[in-house]
Short mmCIF file of C-alpha atoms in Angstrom, two decimals:
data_model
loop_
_atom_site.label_atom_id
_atom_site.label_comp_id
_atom_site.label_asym_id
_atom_site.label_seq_id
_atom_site.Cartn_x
_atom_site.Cartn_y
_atom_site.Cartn_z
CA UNK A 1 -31.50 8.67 -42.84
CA UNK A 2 -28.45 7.08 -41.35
CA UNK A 3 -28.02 9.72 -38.38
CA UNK A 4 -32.04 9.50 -38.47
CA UNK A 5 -31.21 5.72 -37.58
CA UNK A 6 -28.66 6.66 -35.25
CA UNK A 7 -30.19 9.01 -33.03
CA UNK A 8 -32.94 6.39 -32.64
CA UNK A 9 -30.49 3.62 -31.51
CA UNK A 10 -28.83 5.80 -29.48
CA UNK A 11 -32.61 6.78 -27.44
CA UNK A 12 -33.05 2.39 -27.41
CA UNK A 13 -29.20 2.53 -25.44
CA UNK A 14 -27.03 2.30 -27.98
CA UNK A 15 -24.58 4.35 -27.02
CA UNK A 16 -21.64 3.48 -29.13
CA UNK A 17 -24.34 4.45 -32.71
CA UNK A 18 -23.62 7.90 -31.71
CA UNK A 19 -20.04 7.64 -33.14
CA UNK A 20 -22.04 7.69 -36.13
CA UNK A 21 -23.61 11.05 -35.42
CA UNK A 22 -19.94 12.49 -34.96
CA UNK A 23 -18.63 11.11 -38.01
CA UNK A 24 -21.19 12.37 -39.64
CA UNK A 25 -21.43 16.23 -38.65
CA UNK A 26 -18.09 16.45 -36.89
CA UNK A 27 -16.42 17.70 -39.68
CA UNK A 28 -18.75 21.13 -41.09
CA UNK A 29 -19.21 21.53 -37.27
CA UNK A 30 -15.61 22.36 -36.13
CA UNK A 31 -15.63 23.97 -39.63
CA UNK A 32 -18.26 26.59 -38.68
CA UNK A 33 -17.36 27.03 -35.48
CA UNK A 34 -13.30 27.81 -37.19
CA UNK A 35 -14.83 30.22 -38.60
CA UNK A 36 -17.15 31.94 -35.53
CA UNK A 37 -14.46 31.49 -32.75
CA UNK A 38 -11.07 32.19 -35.04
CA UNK A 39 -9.02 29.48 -33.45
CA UNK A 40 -9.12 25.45 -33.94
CA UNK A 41 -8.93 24.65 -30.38
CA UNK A 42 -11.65 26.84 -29.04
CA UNK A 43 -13.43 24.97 -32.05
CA UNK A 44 -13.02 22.04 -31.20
CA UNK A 45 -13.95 22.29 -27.31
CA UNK A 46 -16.77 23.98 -28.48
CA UNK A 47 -17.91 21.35 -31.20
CA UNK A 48 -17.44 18.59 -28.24
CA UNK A 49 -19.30 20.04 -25.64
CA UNK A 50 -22.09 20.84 -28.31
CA UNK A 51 -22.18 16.85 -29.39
CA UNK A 52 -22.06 16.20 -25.65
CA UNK A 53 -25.04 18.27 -25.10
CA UNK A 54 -26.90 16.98 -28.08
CA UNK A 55 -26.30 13.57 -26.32
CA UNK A 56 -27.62 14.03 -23.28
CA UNK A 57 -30.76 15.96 -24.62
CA UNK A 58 -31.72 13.42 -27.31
CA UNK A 59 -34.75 12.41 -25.69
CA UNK A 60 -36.16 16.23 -25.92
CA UNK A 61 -35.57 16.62 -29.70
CA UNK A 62 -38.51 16.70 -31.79
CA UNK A 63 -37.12 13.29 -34.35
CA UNK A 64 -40.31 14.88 -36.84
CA UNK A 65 -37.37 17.43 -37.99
CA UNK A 66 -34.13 17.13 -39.37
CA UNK A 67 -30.92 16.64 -36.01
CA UNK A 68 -28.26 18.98 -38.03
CA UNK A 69 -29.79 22.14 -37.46
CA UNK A 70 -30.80 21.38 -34.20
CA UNK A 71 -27.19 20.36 -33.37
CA UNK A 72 -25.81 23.37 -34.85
CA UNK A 73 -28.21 25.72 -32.85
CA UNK A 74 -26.55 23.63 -29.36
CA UNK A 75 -23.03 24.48 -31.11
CA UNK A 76 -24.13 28.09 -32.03
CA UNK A 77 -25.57 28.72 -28.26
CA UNK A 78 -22.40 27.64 -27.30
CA UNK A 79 -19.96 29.47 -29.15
CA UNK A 80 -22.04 32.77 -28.61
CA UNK A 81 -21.53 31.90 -24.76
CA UNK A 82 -17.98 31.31 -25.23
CA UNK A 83 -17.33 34.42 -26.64
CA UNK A 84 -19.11 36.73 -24.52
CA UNK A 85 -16.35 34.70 -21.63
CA UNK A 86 -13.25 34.88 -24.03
CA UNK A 87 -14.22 39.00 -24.69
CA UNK A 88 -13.92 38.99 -21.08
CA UNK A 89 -10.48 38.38 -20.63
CA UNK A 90 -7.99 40.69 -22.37
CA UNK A 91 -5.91 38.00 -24.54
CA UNK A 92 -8.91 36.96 -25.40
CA UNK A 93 -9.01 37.57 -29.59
CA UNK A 94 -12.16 37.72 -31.91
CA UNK A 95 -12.35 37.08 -35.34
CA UNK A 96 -11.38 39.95 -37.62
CA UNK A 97 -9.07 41.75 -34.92
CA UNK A 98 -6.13 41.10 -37.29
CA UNK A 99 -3.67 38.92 -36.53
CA UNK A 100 -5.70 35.60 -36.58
CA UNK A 101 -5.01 32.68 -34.28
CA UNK A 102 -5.88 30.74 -37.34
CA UNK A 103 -2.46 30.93 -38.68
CA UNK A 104 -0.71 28.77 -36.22
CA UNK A 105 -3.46 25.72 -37.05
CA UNK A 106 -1.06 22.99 -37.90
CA UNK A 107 -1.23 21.39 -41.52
CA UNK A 108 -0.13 17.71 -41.23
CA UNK A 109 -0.06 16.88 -44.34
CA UNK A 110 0.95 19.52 -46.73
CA UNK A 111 4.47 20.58 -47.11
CA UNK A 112 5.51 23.91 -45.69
CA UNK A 113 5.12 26.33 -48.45
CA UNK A 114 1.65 24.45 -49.26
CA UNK A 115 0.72 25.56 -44.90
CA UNK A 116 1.94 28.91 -45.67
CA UNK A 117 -0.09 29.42 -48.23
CA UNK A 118 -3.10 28.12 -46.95
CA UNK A 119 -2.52 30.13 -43.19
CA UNK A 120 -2.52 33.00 -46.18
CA UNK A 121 -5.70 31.91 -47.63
CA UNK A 122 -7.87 31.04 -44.17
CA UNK A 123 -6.39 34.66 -42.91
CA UNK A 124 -7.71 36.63 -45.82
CA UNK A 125 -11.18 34.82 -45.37
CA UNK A 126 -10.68 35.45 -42.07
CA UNK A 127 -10.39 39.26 -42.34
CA UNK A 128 -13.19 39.35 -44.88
CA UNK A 129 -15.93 37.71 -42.73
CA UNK A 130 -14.61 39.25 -40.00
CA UNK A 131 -15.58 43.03 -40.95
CA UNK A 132 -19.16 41.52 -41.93
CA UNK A 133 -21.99 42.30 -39.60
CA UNK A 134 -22.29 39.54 -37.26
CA UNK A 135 -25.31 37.94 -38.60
CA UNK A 136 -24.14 38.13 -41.70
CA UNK A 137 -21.49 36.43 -41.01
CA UNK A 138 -23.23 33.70 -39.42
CA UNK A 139 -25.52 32.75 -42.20
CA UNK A 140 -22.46 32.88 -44.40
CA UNK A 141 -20.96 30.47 -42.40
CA UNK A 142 -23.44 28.21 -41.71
CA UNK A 143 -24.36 28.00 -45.80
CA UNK A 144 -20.82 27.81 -46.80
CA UNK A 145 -19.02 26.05 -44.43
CA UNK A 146 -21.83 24.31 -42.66
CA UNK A 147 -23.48 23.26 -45.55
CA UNK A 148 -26.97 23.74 -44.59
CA UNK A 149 -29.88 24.98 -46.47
CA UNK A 150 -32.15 27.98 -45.79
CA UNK A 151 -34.74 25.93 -44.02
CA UNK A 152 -32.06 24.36 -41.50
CA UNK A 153 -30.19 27.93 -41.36
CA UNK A 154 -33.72 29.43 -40.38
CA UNK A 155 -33.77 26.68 -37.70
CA UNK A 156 -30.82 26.61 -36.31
CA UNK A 157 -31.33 30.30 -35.79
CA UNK A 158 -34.83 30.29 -35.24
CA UNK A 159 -36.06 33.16 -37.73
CA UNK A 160 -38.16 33.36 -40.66
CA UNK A 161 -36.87 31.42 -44.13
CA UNK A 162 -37.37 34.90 -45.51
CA UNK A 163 -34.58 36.52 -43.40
CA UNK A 164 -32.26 33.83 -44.19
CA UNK A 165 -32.54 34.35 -48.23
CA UNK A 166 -32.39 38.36 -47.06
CA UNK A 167 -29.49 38.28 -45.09
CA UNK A 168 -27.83 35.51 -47.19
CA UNK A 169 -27.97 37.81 -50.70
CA UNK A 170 -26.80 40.76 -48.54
CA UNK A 171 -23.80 39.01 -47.05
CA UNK A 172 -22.97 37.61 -50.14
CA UNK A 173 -22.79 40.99 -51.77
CA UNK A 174 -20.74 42.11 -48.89
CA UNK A 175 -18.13 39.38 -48.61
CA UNK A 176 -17.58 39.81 -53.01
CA UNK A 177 -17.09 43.42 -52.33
CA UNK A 178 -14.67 42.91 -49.53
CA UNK A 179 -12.85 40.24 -51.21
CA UNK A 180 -12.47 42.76 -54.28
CA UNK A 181 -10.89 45.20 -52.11
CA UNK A 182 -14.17 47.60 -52.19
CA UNK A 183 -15.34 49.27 -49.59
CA UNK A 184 -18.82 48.37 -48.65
CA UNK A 185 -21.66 50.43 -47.10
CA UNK A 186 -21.93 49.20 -43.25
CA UNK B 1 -38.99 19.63 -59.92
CA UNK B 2 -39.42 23.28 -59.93
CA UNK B 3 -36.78 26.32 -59.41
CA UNK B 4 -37.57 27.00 -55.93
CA UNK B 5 -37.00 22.80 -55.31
CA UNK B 6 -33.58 22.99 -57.17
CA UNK B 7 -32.68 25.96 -54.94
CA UNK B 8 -33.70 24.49 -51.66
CA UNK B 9 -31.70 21.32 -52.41
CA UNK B 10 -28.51 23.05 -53.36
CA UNK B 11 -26.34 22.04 -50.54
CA UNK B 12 -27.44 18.60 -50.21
CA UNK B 13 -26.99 18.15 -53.95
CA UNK B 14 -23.68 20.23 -53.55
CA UNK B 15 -22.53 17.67 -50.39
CA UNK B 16 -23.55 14.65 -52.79
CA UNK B 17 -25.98 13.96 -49.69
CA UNK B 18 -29.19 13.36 -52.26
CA UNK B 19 -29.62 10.15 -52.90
CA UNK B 20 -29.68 8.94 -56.86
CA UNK B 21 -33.08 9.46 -58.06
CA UNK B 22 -33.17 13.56 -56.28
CA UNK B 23 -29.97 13.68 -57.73
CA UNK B 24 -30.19 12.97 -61.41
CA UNK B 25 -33.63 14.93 -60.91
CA UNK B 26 -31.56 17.73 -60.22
CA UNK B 27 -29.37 17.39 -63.05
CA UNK B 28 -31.90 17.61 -65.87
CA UNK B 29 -33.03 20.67 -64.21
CA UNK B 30 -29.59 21.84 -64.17
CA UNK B 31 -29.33 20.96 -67.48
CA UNK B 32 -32.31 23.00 -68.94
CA UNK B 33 -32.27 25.98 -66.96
CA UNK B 34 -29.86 28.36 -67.26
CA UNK B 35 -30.94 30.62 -63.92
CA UNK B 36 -30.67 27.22 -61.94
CA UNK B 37 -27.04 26.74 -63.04
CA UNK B 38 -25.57 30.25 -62.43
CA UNK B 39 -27.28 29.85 -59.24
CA UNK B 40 -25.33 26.86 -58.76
CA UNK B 41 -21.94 27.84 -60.41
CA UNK B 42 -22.15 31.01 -58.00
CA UNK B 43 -22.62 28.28 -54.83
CA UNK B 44 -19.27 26.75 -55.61
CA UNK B 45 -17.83 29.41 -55.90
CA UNK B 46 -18.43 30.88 -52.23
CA UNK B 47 -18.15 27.17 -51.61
CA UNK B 48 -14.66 27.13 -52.57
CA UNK B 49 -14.00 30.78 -51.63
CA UNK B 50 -15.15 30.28 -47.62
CA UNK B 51 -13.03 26.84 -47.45
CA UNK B 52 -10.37 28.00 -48.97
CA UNK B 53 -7.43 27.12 -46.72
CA UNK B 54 -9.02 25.24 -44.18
CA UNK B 55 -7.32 22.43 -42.49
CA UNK B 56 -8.56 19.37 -43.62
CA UNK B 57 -9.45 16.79 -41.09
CA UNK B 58 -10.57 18.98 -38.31
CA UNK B 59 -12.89 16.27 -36.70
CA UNK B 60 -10.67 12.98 -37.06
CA UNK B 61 -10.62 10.26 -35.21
CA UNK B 62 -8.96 11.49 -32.67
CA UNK B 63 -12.01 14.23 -31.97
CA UNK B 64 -14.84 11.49 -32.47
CA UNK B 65 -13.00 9.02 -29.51
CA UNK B 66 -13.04 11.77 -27.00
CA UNK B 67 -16.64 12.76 -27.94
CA UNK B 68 -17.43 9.08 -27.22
CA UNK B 69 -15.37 9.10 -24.50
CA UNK B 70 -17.37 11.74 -23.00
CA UNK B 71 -20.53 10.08 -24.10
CA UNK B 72 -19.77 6.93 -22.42
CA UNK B 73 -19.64 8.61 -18.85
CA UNK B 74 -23.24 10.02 -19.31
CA UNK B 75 -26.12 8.41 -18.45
CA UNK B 76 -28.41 7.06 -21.38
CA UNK B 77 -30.58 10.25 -22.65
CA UNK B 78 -33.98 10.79 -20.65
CA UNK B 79 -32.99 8.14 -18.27
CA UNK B 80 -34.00 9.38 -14.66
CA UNK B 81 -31.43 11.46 -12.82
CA UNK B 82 -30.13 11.20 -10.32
CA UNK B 83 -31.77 10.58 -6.87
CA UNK B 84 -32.75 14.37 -5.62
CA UNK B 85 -31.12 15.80 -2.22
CA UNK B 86 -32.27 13.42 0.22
CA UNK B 87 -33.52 15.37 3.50
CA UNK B 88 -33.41 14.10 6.67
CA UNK B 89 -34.67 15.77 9.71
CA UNK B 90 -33.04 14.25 12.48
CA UNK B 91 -34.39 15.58 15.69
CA UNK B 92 -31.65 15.31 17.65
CA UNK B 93 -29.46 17.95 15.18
CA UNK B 94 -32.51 20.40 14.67
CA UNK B 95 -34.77 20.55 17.66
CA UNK B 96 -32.04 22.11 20.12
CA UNK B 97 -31.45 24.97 17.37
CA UNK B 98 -34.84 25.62 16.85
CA UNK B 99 -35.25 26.08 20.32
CA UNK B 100 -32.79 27.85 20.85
CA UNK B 101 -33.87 30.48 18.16
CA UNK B 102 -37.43 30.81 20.26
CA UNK B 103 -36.05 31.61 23.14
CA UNK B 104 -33.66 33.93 21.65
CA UNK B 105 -37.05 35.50 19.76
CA UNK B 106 -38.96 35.44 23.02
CA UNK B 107 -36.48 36.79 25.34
CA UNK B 108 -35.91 39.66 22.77
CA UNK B 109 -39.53 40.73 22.84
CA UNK B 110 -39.43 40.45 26.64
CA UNK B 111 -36.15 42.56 26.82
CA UNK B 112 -37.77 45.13 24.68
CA UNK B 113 -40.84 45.21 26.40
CA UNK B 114 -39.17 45.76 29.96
CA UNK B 115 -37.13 48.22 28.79
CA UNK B 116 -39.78 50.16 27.45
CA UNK B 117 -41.58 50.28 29.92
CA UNK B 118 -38.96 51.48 32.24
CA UNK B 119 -38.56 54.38 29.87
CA UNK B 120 -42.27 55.22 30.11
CA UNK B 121 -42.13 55.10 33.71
CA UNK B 122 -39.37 57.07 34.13
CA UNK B 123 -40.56 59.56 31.77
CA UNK B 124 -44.15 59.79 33.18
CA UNK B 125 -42.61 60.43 36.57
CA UNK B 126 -40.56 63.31 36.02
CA UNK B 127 -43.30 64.81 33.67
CA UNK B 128 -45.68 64.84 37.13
CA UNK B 129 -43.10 66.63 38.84
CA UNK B 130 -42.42 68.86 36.20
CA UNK B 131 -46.51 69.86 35.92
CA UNK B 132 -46.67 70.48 39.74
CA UNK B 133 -43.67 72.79 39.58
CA UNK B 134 -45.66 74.53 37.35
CA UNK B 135 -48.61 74.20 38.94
CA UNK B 136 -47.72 75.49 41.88
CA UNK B 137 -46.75 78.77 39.83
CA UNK B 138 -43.23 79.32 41.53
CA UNK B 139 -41.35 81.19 39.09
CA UNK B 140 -38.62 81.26 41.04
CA UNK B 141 -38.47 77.81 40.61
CA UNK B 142 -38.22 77.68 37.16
CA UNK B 143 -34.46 76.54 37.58
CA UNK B 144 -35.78 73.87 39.63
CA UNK B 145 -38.34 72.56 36.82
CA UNK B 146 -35.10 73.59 34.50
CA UNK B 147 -32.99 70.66 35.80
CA UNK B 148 -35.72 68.08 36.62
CA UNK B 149 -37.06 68.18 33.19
CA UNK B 150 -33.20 67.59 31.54
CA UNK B 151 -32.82 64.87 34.54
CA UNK B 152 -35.65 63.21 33.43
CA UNK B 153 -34.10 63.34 29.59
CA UNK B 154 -31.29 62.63 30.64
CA UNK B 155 -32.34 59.26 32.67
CA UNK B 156 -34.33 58.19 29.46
CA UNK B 157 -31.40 58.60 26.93
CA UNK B 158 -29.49 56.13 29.25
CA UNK B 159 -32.32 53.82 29.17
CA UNK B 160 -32.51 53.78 25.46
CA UNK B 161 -28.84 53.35 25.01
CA UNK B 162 -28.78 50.44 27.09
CA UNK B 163 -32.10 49.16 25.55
CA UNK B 164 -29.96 49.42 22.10
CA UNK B 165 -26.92 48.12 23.43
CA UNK B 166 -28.99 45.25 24.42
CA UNK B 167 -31.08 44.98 21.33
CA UNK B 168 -27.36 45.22 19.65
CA UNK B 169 -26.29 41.82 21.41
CA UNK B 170 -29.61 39.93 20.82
CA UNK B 171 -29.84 40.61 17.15
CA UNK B 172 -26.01 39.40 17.19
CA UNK B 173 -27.01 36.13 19.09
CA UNK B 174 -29.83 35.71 17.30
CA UNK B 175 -27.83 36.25 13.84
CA UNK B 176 -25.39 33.13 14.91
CA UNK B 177 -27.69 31.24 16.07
CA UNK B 178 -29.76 30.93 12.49
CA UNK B 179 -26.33 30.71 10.89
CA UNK B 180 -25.83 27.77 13.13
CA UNK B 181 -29.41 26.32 12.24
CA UNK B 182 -28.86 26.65 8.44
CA UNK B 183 -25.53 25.07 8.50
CA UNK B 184 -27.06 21.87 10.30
CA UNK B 185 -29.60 21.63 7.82
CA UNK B 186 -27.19 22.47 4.92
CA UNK B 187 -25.11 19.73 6.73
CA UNK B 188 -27.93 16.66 6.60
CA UNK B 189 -29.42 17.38 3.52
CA UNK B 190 -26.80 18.03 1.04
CA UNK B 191 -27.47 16.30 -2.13
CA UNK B 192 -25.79 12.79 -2.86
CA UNK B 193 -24.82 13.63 -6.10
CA UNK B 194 -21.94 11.80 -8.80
CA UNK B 195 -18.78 13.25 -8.15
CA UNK B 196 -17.21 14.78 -11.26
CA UNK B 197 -15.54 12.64 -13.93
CA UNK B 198 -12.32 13.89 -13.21
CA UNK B 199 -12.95 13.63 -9.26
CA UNK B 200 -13.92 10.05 -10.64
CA UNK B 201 -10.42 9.49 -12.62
CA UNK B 202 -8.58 10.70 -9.51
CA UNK B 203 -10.33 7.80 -7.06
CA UNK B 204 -9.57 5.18 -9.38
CA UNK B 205 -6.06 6.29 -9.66
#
């Protein structure tokens, strides 16, 4: 209700109510898009440009449905765009191609050992989602990290409910394998 | 609250984004259904498993002020846009170009037309000459007929090469000279649009 609020101050001119937005899905965004793009800067560019675009198309969204997904679909549009331009250029690296930019994310407020473990951790996830199919992964993400249910999933990427629960069960099954060290059936 | 309500609420409940009443709701379910709850317990577990080493605060306040930043360069959402390419004809910029371009157009078609007609001439006269040659039924002078007709093709190639050459030069004339008229009207109605924010920064500076 409080973005709901938001979003309507924001179409009356109150600009500054969309710092309430941010606050409010900046978080699971740059989380998601971590984990589509593989590197916390791209992530963050992304996630900006995404609430920047969300901004200045307020006035189309439909305020009958719930702003997350739709934001997320912006974010997702974007990141899909920015990776078809980062595959262009050769240094260019995509999640799951081994050696993760991930690991060089900063931790500012563990100790050393604590970073090293967690770089360890995120790179492992990393390698696991990244050898899922690519929608696959996506739901994954967007349940797990994003935090959104089926209905906002099937929004955000505009297919049936039905797909989402299929997909979802099958990348599930996939990412348990993986992270067992089995081999699964691609 | 059914199973299919307890499942479709997972994350919110999972977030702690229901609000009380949905909440505890969910918790007597929780409590006396067994299916519900491994469905759960196996959510926070991927929960945990996909955030697992994540750095925490990835959106601080340091990524919210330049998202407002940002925001508070735009224009309020749905508010009008800014005013469209303003075009202005002025006649004293267009009209001479224009012109020009006709008479370019018309003198081509008149070039073409003289030139053509030359070759027709020329063409029909050494034809005649050719036909009473043979009329006359000289065989002997078939070396005579010989030569006039290559003559006569001879005296029309050179009339369509220079008819091309010519052709050649219009079309180049003609070419600038429509450059020249679209960069005058690029020039007076180019759009009077905001310079970009960092165009912006740099004119304050």
């Amino acid at each position: 209700m409080q973005v709901a609020d938001a979003v309507e101050r924001c179409l009356n001119g109150d600009r500054a109510a969309y710092e309430q937005v941010v606050v409010a899905h900046g978080e699971q965004l740059v989380g998601v898009l971590l984990r589509l793009l593989g590197n916390v800067e791209d992530a963050r560019d992304v996630a900006q440009e995404a609430f920047v675009r969300a901004y200045q198309n307020l006035h189309r969204y439909d305020r009958r449905r719930p702003f997350k997904p739709w934001l997320f679909q912006i974010a997702r549009n974007l990141a899909h765009n920015h990776l078809k331009a980062r595959g262009r250029r050769p240094e260019g690296k995509l999640l799951g191609d081994g050696e993760n930019a991930l690991c060089t994310v900063p931790s500012e407020t563990s100790s050393p050992v604590q970073a090293v473990l967690a770089d360890e951790r995120r790179a492992a996830v990393d390698r696991v989602l990244g050898r899922l199919r690519p929608e696959y992964r996506e739901v994954l993400v967007l349940r797990y990290v994003g935090r959104l249910e089926y209905e906002e999933i099937a929004a955000a990427l505009r297919i049936p409910v039905g797909t989402v629960k299929t997909w979802l069960n099958r990348a599930k099954g996939q990412f348990r394998k993986l992270a067992d060290g089995t081999e699964i059936d691609e | 609250m059914s199973c299919a309500c307890i499942e479709a609420l997972t994350m919110s409940y999972l977030s702690g984004e229901l609000a009380g009443s949905a909440a505890a709701e969910v918790e007597r379910h929780l409590d006396r259904c067994p299916r519900c709850r491994q469905h759960y317990a196996e959510e926070l577990d991927l929960l945990a498993a996909l955030s697992a080493g994540a750095p925490a605060d990835l959106a601080g306040p340091s990524f919210t002020a330049a998202v407002m930043a940002d925001i508070a360069r735009l224009p309020r959402p749905g508010a009008e846009p800014p005013a469209a390419a303003e075009i202005r004809f002025l006649p004293w910029t267009w009209l001479p170009a224009l012109a020009a371009a006709v008479a370019l157009v018309v003198g081509l078609g008149l070039s073409w037309s003289r030139t053509a007609t030359e070759v027709a001439a020329a063409v029909e006269a050494q034809t005649g000459r050719a036909a009473q040659i043979w009329a006359e039924g000289a065989g002997h002078l078939a070396r005579e007929w010989y030569e006039t007709a290559a003559a006569a093709l001879s005296s029309s190639q050179s009339l369509i090469t220079q008819q091309s050459s010519a052709h050649e030069t219009l079309i180049r004339i003609a070419t600038a000279g429509a450059a020249a008229l679209c960069l005058l009207l690029i020039a007076r109605c180019r759009p009077r649009l905001p310079l970009p924010n960092h165009r912006q920064e740099e004119l304050k500076a």
